[in-house]
Coordinates of C-alpha atoms and ligand atoms in Angstrom, one line a residue:
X1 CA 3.9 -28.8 3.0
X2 CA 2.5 -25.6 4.7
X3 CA 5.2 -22.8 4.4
X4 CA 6.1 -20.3 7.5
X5 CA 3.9 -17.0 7.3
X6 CA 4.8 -13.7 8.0
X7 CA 2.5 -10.4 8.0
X8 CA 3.9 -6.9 7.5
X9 CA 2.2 -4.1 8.9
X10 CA 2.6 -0.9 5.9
X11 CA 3.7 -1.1 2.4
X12 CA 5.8 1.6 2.5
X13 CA 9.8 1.3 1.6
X14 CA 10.7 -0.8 4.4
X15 CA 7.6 -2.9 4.2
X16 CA 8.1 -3.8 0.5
X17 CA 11.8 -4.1 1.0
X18 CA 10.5 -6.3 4.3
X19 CA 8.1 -8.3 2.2
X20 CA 10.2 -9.1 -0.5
X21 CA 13.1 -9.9 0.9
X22 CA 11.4 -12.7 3.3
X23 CA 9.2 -14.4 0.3
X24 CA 13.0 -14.6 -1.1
X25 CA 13.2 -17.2 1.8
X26 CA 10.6 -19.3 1.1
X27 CA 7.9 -17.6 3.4
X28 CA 4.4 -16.6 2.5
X29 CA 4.1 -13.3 3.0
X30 CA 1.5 -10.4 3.5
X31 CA 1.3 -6.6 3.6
X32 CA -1.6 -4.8 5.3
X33 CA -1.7 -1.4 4.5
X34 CA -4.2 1.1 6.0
X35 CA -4.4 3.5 2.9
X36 CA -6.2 2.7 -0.5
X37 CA -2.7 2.6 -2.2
X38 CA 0.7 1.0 -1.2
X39 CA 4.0 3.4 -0.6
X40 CA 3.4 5.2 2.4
X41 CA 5.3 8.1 2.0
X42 CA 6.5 7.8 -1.2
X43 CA 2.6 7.6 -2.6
X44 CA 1.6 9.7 -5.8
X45 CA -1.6 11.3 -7.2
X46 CA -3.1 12.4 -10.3
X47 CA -5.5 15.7 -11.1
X48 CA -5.7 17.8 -13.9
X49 CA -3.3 15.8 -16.5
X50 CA -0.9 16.2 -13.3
X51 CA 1.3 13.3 -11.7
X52 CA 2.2 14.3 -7.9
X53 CA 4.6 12.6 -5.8
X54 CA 4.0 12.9 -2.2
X55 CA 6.8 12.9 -0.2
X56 CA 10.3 11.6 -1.4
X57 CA 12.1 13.5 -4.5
X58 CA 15.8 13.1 -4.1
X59 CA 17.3 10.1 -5.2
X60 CA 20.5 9.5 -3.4
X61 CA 22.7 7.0 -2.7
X62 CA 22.2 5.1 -5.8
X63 CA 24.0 2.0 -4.9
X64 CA 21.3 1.0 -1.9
X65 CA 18.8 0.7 -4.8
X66 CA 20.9 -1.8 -6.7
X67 CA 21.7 -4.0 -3.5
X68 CA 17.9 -4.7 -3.4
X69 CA 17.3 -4.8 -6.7
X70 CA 20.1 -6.9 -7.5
X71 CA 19.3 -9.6 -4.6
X72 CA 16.4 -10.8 -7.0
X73 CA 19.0 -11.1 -9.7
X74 CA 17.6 -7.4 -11.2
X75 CA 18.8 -3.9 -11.5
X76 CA 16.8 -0.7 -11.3
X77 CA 17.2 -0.2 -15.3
X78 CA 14.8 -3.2 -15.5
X79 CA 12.0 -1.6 -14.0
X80 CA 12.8 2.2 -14.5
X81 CA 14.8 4.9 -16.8
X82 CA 17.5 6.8 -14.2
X83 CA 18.0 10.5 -15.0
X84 CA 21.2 11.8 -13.5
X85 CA 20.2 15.9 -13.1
X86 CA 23.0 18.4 -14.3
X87 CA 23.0 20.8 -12.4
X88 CA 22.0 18.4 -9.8
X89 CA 20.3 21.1 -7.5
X90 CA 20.3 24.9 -7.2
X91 CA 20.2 26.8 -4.4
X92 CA 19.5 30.2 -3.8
X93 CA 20.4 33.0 -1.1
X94 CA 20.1 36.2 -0.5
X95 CA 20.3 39.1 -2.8
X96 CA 19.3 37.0 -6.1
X97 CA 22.5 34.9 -6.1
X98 CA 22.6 31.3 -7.1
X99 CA 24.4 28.1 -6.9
X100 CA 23.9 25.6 -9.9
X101 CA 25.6 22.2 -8.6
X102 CA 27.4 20.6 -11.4
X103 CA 26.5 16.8 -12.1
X104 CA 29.7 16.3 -12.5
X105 CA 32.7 16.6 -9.3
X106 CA 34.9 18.2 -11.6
X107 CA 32.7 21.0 -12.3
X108 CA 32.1 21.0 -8.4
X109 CA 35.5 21.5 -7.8
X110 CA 35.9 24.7 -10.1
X111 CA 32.4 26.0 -8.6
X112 CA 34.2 25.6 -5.2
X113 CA 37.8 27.5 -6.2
X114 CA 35.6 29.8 -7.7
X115 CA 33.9 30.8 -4.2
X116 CA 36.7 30.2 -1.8
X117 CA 40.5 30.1 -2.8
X118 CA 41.9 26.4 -1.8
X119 CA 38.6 25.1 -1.4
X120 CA 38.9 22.9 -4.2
X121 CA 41.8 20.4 -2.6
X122 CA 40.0 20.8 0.7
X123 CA 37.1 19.6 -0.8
X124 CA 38.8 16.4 -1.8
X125 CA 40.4 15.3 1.7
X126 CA 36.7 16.4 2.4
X127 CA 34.9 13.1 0.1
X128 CA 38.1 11.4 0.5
X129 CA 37.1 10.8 4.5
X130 CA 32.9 11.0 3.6
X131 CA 34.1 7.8 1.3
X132 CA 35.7 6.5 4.2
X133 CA 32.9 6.7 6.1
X134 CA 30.6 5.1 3.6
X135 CA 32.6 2.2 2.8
X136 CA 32.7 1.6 6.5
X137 CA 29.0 3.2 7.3
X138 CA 27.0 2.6 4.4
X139 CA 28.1 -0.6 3.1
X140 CA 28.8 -2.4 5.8
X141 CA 27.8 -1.0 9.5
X142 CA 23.8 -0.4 8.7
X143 CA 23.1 -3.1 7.0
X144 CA 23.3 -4.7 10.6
X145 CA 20.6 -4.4 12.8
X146 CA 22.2 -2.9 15.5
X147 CA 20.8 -4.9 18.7
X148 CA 23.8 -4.7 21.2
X149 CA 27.3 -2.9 21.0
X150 CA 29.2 -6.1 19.8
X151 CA 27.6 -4.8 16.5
X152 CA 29.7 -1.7 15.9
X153 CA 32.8 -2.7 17.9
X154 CA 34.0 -2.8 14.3
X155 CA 37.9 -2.1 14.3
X156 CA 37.8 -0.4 11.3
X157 CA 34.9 2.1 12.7
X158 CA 36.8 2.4 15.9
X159 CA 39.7 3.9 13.8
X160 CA 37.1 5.7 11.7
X161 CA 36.3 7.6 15.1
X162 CA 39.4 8.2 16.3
X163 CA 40.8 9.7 12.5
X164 CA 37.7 11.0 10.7
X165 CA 36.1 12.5 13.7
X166 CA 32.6 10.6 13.4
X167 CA 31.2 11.9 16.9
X168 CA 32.0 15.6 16.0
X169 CA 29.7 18.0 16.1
X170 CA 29.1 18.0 11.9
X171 CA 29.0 22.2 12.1
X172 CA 32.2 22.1 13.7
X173 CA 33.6 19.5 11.0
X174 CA 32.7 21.6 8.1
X175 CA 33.9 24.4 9.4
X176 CA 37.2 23.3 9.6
X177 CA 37.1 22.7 6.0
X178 CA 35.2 25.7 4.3
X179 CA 34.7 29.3 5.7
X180 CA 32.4 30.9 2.9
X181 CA 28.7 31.0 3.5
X182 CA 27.1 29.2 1.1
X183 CA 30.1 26.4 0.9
X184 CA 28.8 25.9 4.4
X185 CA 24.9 25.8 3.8
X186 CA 25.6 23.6 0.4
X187 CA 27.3 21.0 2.9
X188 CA 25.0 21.3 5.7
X189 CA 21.6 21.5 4.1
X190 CA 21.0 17.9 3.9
X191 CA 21.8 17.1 7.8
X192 CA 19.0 19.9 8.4
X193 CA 16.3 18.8 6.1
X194 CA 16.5 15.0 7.8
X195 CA 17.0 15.3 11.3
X196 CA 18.5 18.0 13.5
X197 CA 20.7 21.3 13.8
X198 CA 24.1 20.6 12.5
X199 CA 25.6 21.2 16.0
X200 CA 23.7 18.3 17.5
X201 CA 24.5 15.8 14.3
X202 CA 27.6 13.4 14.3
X203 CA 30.0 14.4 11.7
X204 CA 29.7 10.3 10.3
X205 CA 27.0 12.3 8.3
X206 CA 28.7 13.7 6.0
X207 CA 28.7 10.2 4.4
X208 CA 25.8 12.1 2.9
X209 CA 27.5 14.7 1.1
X210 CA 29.9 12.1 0.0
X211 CA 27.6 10.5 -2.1
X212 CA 25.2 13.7 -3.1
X213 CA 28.1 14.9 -4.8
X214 CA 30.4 11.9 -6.0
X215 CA 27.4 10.2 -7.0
X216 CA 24.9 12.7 -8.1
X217 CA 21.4 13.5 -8.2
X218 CA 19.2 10.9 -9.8
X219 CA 15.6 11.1 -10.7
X220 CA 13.2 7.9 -12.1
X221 CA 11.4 9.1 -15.1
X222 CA 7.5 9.0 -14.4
X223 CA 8.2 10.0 -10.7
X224 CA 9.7 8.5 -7.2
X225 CA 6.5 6.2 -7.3
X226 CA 8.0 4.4 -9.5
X227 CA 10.7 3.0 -7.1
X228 CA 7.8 1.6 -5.6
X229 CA 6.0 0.2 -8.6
X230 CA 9.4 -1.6 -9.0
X231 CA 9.5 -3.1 -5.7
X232 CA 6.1 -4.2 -5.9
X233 CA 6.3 -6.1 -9.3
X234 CA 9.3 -7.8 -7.1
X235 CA 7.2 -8.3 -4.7
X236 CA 4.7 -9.8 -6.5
X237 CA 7.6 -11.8 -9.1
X238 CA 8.1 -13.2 -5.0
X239 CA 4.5 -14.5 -4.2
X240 CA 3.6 -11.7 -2.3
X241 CA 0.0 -10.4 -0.9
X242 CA -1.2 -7.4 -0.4
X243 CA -4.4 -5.9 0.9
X244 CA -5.1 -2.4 1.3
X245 CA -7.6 -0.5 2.9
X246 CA -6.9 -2.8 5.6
X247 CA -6.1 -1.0 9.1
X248 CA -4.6 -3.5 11.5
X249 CA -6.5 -2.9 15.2
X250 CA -4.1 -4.9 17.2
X251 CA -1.5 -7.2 17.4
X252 CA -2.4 -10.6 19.0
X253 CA -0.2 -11.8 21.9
X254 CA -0.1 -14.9 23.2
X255 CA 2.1 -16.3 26.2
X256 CA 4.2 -13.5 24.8
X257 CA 4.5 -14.6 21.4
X258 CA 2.9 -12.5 18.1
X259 CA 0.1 -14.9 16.6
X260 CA -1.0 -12.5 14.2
X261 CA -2.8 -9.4 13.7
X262 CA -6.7 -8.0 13.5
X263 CA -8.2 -6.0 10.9
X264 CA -11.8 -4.7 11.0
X265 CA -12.6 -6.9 14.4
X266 CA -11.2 -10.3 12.3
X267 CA -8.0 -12.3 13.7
X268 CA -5.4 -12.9 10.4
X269 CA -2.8 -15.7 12.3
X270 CA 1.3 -15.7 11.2
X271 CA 4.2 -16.8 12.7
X272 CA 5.9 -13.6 12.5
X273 CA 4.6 -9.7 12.2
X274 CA 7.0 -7.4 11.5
X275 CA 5.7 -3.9 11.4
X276 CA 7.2 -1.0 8.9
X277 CA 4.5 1.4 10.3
X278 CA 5.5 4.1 12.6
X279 CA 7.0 2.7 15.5
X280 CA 5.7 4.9 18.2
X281 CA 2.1 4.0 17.1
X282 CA 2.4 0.3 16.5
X283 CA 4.7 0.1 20.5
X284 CA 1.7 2.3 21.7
X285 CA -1.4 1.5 19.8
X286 CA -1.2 -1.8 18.6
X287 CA 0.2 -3.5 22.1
X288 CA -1.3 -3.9 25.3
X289 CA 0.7 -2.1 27.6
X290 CA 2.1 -5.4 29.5
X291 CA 4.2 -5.9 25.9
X292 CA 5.0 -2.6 24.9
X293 CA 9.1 -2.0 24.3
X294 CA 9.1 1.4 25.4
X295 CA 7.0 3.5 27.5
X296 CA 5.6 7.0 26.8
X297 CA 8.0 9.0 28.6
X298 CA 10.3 7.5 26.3
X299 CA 8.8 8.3 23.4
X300 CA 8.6 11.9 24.8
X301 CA 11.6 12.5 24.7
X302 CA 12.6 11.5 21.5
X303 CA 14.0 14.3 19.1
X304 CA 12.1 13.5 15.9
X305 CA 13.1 14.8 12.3
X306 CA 10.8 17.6 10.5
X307 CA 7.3 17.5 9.6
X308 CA 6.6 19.7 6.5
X309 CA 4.2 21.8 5.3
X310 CA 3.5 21.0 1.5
X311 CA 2.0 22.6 -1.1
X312 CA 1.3 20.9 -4.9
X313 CA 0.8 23.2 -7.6
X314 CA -0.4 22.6 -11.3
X315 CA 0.8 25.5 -13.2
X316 CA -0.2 26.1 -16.3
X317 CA 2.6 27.9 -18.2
X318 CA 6.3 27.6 -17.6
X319 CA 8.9 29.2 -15.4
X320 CA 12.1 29.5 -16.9
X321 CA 14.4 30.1 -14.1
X322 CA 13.7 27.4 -12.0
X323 CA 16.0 23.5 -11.7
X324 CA 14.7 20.5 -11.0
X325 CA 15.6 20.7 -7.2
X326 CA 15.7 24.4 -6.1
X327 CA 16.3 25.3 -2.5
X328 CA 15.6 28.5 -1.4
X329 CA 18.4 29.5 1.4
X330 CA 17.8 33.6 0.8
X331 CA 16.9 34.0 4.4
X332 CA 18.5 33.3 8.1
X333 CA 19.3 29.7 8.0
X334 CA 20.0 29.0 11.5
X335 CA 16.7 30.8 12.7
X336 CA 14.8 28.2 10.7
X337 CA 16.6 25.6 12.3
X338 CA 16.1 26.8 15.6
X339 CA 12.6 27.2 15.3
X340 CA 12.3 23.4 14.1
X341 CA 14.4 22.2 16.5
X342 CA 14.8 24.5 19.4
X343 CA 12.2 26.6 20.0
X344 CA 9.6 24.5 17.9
X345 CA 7.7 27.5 16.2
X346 CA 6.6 28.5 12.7
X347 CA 9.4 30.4 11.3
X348 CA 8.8 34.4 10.4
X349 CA 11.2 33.6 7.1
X350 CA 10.8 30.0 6.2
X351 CA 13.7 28.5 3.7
X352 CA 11.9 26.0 1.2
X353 CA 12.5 23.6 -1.5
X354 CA 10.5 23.5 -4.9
X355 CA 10.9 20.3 -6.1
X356 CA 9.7 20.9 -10.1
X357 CA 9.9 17.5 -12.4
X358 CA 8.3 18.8 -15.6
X359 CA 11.9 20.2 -16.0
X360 CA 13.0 16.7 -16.8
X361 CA 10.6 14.8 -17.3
X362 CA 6.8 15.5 -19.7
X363 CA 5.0 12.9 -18.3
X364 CA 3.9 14.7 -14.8
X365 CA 2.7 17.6 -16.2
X366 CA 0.5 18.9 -19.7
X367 CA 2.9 19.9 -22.4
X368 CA 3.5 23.9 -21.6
X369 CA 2.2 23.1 -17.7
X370 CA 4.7 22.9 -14.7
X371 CA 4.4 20.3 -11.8
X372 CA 5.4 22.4 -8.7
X373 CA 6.1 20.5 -5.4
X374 CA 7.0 23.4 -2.2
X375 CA 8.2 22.2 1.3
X376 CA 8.7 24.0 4.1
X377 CA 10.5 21.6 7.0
X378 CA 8.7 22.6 10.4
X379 CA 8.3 21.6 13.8
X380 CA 6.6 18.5 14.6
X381 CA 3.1 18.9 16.6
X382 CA 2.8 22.2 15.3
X383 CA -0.8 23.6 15.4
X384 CA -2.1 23.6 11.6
X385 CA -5.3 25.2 10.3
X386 CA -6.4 26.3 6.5
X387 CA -5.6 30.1 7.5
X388 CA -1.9 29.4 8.6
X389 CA -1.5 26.8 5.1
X390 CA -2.4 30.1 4.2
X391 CA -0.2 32.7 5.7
X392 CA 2.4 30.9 4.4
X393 CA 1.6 30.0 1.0
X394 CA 1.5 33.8 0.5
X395 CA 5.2 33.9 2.2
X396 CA 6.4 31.6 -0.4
X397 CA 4.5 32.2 -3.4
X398 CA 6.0 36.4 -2.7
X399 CA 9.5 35.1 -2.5
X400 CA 9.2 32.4 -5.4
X401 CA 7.4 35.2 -7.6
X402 CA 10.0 37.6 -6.8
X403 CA 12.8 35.2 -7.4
X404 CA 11.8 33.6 -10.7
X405 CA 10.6 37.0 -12.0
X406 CA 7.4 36.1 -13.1
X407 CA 3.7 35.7 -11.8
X408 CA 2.9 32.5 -10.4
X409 CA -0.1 32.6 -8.1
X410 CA -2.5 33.6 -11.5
X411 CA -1.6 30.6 -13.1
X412 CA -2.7 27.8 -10.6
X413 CA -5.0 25.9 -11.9
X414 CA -4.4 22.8 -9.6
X415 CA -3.5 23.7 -5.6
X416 CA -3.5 21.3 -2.3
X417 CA -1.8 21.3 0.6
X418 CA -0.5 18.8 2.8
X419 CA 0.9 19.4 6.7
X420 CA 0.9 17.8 10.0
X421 CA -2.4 16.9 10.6
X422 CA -2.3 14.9 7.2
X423 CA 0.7 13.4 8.6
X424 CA -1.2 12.0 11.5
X425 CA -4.3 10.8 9.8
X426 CA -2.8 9.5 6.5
X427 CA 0.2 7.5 8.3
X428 CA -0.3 7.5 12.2
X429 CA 3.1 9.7 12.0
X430 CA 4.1 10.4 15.4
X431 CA 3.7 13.9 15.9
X432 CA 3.1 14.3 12.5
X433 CA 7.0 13.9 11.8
X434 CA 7.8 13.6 8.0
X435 CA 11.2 12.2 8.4
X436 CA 11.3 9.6 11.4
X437 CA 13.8 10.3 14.5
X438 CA 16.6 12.9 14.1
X439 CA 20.1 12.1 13.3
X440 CA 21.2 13.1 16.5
X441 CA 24.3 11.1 18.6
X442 CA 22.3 10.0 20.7
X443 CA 19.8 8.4 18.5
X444 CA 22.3 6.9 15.9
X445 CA 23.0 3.0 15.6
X446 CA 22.1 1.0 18.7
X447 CA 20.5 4.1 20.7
X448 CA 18.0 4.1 18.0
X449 CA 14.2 2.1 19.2
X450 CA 15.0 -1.8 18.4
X451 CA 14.4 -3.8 15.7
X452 CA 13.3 -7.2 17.5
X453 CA 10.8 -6.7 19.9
X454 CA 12.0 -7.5 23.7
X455 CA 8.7 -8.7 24.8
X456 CA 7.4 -10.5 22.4
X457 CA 9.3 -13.3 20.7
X458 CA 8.3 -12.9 16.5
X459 CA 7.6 -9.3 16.6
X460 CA 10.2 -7.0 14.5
X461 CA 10.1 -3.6 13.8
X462 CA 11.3 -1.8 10.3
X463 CA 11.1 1.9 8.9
X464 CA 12.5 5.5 9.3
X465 CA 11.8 5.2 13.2
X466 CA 14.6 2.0 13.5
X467 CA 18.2 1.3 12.0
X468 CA 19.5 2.8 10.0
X469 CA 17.0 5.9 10.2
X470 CA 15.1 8.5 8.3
X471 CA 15.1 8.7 3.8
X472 CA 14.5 6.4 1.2
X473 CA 17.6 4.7 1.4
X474 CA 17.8 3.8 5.1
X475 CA 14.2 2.5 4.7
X476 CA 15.0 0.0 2.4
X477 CA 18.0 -0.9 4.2
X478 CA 15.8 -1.5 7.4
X479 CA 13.5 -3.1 5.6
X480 CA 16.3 -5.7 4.1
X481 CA 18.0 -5.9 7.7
X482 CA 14.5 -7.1 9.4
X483 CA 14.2 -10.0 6.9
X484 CA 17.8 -11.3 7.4
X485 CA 16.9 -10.9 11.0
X486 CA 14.0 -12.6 10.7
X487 CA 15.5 -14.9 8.2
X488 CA 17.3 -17.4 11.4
X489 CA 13.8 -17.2 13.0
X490 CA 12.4 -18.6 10.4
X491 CA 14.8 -21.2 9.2
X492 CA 14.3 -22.9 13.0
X493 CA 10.3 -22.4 12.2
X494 CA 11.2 -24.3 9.0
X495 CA 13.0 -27.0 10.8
X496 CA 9.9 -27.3 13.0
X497 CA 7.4 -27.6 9.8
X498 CA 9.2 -30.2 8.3
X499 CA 9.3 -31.9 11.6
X500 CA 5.5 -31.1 11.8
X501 CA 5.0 -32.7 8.4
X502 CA 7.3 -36.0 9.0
X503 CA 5.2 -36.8 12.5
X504 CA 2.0 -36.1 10.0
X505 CA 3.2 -38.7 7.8
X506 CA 4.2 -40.8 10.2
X507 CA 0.9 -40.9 12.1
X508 CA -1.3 -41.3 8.4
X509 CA 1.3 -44.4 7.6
X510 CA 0.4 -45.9 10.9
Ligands
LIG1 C1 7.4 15.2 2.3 C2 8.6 14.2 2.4 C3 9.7 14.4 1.6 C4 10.7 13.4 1.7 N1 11.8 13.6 0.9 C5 12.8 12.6 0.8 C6 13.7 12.6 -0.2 O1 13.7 13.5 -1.1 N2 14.7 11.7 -0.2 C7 14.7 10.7 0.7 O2 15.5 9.8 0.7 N3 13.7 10.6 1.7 C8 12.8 11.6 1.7 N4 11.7 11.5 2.7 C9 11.8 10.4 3.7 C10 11.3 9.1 3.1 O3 10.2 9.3 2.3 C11 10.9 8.2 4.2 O4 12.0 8.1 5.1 C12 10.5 6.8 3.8 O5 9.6 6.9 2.7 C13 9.8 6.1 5.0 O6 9.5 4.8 4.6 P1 8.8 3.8 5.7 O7 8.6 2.5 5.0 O8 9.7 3.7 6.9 O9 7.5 4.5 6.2 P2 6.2 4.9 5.5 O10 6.4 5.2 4.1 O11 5.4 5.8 6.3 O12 5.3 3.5 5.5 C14 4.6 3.1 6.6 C15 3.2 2.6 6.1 O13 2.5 2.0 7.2 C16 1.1 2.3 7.0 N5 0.4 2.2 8.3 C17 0.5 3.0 9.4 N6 -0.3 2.5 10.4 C18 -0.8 1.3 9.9 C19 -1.7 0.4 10.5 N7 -2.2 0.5 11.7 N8 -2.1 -0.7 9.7 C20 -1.7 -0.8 8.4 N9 -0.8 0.1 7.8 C21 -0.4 1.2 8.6 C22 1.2 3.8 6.5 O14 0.0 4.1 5.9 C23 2.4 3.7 5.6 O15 1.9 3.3 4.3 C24 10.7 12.4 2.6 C25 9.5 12.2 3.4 C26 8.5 13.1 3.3 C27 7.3 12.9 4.1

């Protein structure tokens, strides 16, 4: 008997978590991906004895890994080695001072007291109401798709709101706990490098900090891309297909229903497309206008996360003081974060991150090399040329130098960079945004773009520009979400293939 089909538009998170999930359910599935290899985001290249990942780098929230993994009776362990980092990150500010985060919350604690008298218990209520939050958030409240407001009218997020003070402005919320500087920027960092200025984000976030510091900083030895190897060998374990280097044109649209999609001028027919690519371009590229969910203006106005400006470095010797994760918050924070979200601008003092895994793991650099990874959040739709790459490549390299005490820029012997316009080209990002939407009120749970399409029956929507929202962990939540969705759609579709088949019968007995 012919099974139900389905074809998924991108391979990244949410597409494999899409893909997998629904050949769980007894569908044949496909993922059409535009780029030569699957991942989207989270892809990874080699040059020079060098292994680069391209995007993602923290692993957070630990537990959303195991909930996919373990839905195909696996854990994470089966396909991958989990590093927990200690310190976890390091940050540093002004004036050559530094902040090694303990693995460990004990060790948090002290580094707290240490910094600000009393900060240590406030810390506690602190994760004590974050874990609230994610019991309630996390585990529960985004693993729903969020179509109408039924879906969080959930009494125990209703109290959540009224005692934990979800819809406060998350600056204002930290603030009430921790007056030193860096206490502050340790807390708030994460809300600025995915989505908006703290003052505009809901203090529900802090969910986030919850489980950055109960939890920890992970890393997967051989790189983030191996998160995706994983779900692809599920995905495969599941009967999946994949073809890459396969653009898809348009989705067809008949009598309002998806039929399928077409790639390189030939029609490819399903009973349901579900697309993980970005949203705005599949609503505004791949429809006719008649069946598109929202209309430009809308899109317009949507606040949308960072892009980034990226630099990967092959180094060839090593450099001592530097983590694993180092952020570099040794200049104004809040005029970075105005000029990304306020007055969108390149700023005259960018903060940064230098992600460098040769410090944990030898396999993604020579023996006696360094794998550097530098991001600088920015702007969306920010103009981008070679010479401004430039300007601020010097910037860095200056501050990273001076910092680390030791010359960096003579030892290069592998450089690229990577910024908006790659954004655009590589993954039709919407304004060449990194991150997806911003975390703002306004575009949290049901405000956020929808994940079934309200014009045409069999279309779905997954990835960083739907529920949950923007970071490896939301992804493959969105990704699971659109397949249970998807999942009722299909059982009817079942029902009618079996019916399909009994008439067939029928007729050949007769
Ligand atoms: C530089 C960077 C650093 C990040 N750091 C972190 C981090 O440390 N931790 C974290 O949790 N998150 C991080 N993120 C965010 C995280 O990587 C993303 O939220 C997540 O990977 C998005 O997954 P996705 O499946 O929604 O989208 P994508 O990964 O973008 O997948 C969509 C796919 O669709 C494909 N596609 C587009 N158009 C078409 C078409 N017409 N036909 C076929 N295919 C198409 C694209 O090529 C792409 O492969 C980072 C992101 C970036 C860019």
């Amino acid at each position: 008997m012919k099974k139900p089909t389905a074809h998924i538009i991108g391979s990244g998170f949410a597409g494999l978590a899409t893909a997998a999930s629904l050949a769980q359910k007894g569908i044949e599935v496909t993922v059409f991906e535009k780029n030569q290899t699957i991942g989207g985001r989270a892809r990874q290249f080699k040059e020079k004895g060098f292994t680069f990942d391209m995007g993602p780098s923290w692993y957070w929230m630990p537990d959303v890994f195991e909930n996919f993994f373990s839905r195909f009776g696996k854990q994470a362990a089966d396909y991958y080695e989990l590093k927990k980092l200690d310190p976890g990150f390091t940050i540093f500010f002004e004036n050559d001072q530094r902040m090694d985060v303990p693995a460990e919350l004990s060790g948090i604690y002290e580094m707290f007291e240490n910094l600000e008298k009393g900060s240590a218990d406030k810390l506690k209520k602190f994760l004590k109401e974050g874990e609230y939050k994610y019991e309630v958030g996390v585990k529960d409240l985004v693993y729903r798709p969020n179509l109408s407001f039924t879906e969080i009218l959930d009494p125990r997020l209703a109290l959540a709101s009224l005692k934990l003070d979800v819809f406060k402005p998350f600056d204002k919320y930290v603030a009430k706990y921790f007056k030193h500087p860096f206490l502050r920027k340790l807390m708030e960092f994460p809300i600025l490098f995915l989505g908006a200025m703290p003052q505009d984000t809901p203090a529900l976030y802090s969910l986030m900090n919850y489980s950055a510091l109960t939890d920890g900083t992970w890393y997967p030895m051989g790189g983030m891309h191996e998160i995706v190897k994983a779900m692809e060998s599920v995905a495969l374990e599941q009967g999946v297909k994949f073809q890459t280097d396969a653009e898809v044109e348009k989705i067809i649209v008949k009598n309002k229903k998806a039929k399928g999609i077409q790639i390189k001028g030939e029609e490819y027919r399903a009973d349901v497309t579900i697309a993980s690519a970005d949203y705005h371009h599949v609503d505004q590229f791949l429809l006719e206008k008649e069946h598109q969910q929202y209309t430009p203006r809308y899109w317009d106005k949507r606040h949308l996360a960072p892009s980034s400006m990226i630099f990967y470095l092959g180094v060839n010797k090593k450099i001592p003081k530097l983590n694993h994760h180092n952020l570099f918050f040794d200049t104004d924070f809040e005029a970075h974060a105005k000029a990304i979200y306020k007055n969108p601008s390149y700023p005259d003092d960018p903060l940064f991150y230098v992600c460098c895994p040769s410090k944990t793991d030898d396999s993604v650099a020579p023996i006696g090399n360094e794998n550097i990874f530098i991001l600088i959040p920015i702007a969306v739709d920010l103009e981008d040329n070679e010479e401004l790459r430039q300007v601020y490549f010097d910037k860095v390299m200056t501050r990273l130098e001076k910092t680390t005490e030791t010359n960096i820029r003579d030892h290069i012997i592998y450089q690229k960079s990577y910024s908006v316009k790659d954004f655009k080209k590589d993954y039709h990002s919407f304004k060449g945004n990194a991150y997806g939407l911003a975390n703002t009120l306004f575009q949290t749970a049901i405000f956020k773009p929808k994940m079934k399409s309200k014009k045409v029956d069999n279309l779905y929507y997954a990835g960083q520009l739907t529920t949950p929202g923007p970071g490896v962990p939301p992804s493959l939540i969105s990704g699971m979400v659109a397949a249970d969705l998807v999942g009722q759609q299909v059982f009817d579709l079942k029902k009618d293939y079996v019916k399909n088949a009994q008439d067939d019968l029928e007729l050949r007995i007769t």
